[in-house]
CSV table of C-alpha atoms in Angstrom, one decimal:
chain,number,residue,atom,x,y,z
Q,1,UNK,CA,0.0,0.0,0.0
Q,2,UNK,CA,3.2,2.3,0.4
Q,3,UNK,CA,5.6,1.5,-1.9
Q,4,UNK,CA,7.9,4.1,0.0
Q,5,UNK,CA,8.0,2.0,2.9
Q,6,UNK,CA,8.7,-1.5,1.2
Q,7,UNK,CA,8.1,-3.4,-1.8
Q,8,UNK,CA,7.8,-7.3,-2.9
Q,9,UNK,CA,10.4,-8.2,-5.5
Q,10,UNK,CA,9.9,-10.5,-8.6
Q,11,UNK,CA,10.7,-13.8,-5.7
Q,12,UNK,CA,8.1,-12.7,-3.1
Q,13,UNK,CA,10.9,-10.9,-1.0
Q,14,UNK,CA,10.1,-7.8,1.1
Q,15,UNK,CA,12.5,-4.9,0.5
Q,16,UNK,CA,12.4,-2.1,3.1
Q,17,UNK,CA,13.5,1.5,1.6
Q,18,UNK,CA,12.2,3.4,4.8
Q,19,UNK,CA,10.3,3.8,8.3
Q,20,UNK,CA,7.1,3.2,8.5
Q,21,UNK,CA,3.6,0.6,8.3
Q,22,UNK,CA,2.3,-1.1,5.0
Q,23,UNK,CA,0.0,-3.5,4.1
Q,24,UNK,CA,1.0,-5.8,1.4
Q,25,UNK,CA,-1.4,-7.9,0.2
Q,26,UNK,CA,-1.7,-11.1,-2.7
Q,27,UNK,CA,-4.1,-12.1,-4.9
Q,28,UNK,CA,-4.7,-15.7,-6.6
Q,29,UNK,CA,-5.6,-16.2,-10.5
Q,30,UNK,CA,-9.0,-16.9,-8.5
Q,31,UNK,CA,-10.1,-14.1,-6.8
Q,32,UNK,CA,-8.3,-14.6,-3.5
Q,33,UNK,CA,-6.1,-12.8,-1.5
Q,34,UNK,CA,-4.7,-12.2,1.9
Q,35,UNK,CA,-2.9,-9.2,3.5
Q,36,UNK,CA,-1.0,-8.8,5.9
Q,37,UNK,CA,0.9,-5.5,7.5
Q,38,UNK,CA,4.5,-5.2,8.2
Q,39,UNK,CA,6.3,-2.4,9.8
Q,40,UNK,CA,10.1,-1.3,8.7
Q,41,UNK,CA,11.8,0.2,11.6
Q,42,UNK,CA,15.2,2.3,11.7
Q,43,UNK,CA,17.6,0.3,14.6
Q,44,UNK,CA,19.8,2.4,16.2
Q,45,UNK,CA,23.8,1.8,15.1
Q,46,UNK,CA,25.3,4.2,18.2
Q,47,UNK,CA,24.5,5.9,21.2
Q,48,UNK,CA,26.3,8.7,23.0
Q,49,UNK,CA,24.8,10.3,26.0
Q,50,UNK,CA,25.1,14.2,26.3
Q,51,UNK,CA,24.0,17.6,28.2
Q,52,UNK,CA,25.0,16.2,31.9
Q,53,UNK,CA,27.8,17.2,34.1
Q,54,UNK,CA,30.4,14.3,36.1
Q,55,UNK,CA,29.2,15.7,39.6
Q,56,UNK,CA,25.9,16.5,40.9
Q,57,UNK,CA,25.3,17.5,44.4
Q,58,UNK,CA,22.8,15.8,46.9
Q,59,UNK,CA,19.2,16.2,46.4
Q,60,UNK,CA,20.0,17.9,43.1
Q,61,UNK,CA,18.4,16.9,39.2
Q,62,UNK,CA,20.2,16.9,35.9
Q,63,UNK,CA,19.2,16.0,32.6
Q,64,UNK,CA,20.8,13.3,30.4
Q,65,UNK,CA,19.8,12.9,26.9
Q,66,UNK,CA,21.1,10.0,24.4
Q,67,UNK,CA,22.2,11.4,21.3
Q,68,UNK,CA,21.4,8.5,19.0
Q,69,UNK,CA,22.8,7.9,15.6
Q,70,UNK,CA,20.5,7.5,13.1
Q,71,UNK,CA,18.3,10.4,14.0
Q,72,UNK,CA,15.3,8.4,12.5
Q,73,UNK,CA,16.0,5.2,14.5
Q,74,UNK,CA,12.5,3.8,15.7
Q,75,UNK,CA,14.2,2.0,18.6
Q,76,UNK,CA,12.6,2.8,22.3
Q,77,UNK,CA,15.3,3.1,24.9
Q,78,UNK,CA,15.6,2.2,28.2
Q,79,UNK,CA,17.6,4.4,31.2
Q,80,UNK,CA,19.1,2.2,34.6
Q,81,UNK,CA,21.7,3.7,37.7
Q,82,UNK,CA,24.2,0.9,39.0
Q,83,UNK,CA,23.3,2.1,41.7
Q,84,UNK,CA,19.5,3.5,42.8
Q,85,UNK,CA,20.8,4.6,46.2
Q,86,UNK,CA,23.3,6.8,44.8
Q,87,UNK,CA,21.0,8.2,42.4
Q,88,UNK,CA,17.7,7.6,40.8
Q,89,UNK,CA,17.3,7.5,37.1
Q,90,UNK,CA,13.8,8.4,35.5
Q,91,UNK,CA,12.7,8.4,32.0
Q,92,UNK,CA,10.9,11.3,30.3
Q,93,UNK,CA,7.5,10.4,29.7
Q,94,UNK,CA,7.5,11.9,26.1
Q,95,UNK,CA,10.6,11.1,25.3
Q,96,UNK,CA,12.5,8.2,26.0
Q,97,UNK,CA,16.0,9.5,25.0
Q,98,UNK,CA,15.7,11.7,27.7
Q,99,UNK,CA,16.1,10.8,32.0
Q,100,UNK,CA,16.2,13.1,34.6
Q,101,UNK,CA,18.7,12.2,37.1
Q,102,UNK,CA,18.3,12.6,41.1
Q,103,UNK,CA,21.7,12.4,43.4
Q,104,UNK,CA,20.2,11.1,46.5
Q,105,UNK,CA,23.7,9.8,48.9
Q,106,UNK,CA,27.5,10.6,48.1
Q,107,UNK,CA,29.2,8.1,46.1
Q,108,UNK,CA,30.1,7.3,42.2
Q,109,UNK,CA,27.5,5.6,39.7
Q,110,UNK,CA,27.0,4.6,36.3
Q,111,UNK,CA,24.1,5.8,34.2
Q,112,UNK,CA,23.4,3.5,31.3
Q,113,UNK,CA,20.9,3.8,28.5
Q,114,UNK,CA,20.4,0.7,25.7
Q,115,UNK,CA,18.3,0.5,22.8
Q,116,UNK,CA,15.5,-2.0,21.6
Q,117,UNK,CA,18.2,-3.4,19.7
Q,118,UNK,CA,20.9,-3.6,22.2
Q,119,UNK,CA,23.2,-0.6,21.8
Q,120,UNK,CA,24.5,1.0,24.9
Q,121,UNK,CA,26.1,3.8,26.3
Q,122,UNK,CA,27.3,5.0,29.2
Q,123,UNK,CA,27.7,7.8,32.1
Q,124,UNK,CA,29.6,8.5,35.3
Q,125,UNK,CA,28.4,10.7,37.9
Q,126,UNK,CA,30.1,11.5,41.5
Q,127,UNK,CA,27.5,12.3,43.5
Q,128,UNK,CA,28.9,14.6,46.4
């Protein structure tokens, strides 16, 4: 139904060309036919994680953002602390390659953020 999105070649192969839902469908010499709808999503080849700073005080918030290479990557992404006592890591709501970090007791922790398909990175924080 988009032929933007993907295609069916000449041996019944799917050929994704971009982002996105289609419904491809197949009709017999007698009047039959099925569909079916496939999505084509963009994985995510790197992540860095940018816009924090490697100390944050006690009681204190900071933003972390992944900066995710491709721009267009469909993945969803998922934020952890090594260490939840040290600090608390949440997710935006709206927008998953962003967390707000809490420092909640001194120490040194890792904030880590992975894709749907497995790509990580990572971010030290003193917390003082």
């Amino acid at each position: 139904s988009k032929k933007n999105v993907a295609t069916v070649d000449k041996n019944l192969f799917f050929i994704a060309k971009k982002p996105g839902k289609t419904v491809i469908t197949v009709k017999t010499d007698g009047g039959k036919k099925a569909s079916c709808t496939i999505e084509v999503k963009q994985p995510t080849e790197s992540i860095e994680i940018t816009g924090g700073n490697s100390t944050l005080k006690r009681g204190k918030k900071m933003k972390l953002k992944a900066k995710v290479t491709p721009g267009n990557s469909t993945d969803s992404f998922k934020w952890k602390s090594s260490n939840s006592k040290i600090a608390s890591v949440k997710a935006d709501k709206k927008k998953d390659t962003v967390c707000e970090v809490k420092g909640l007791k001194k120490g040194k922790v890792t904030i880590t953020v992975q894709s749907e398909n497995g790509k990580k990175a990572s971010y030290k924080i003193t917390v003082k």
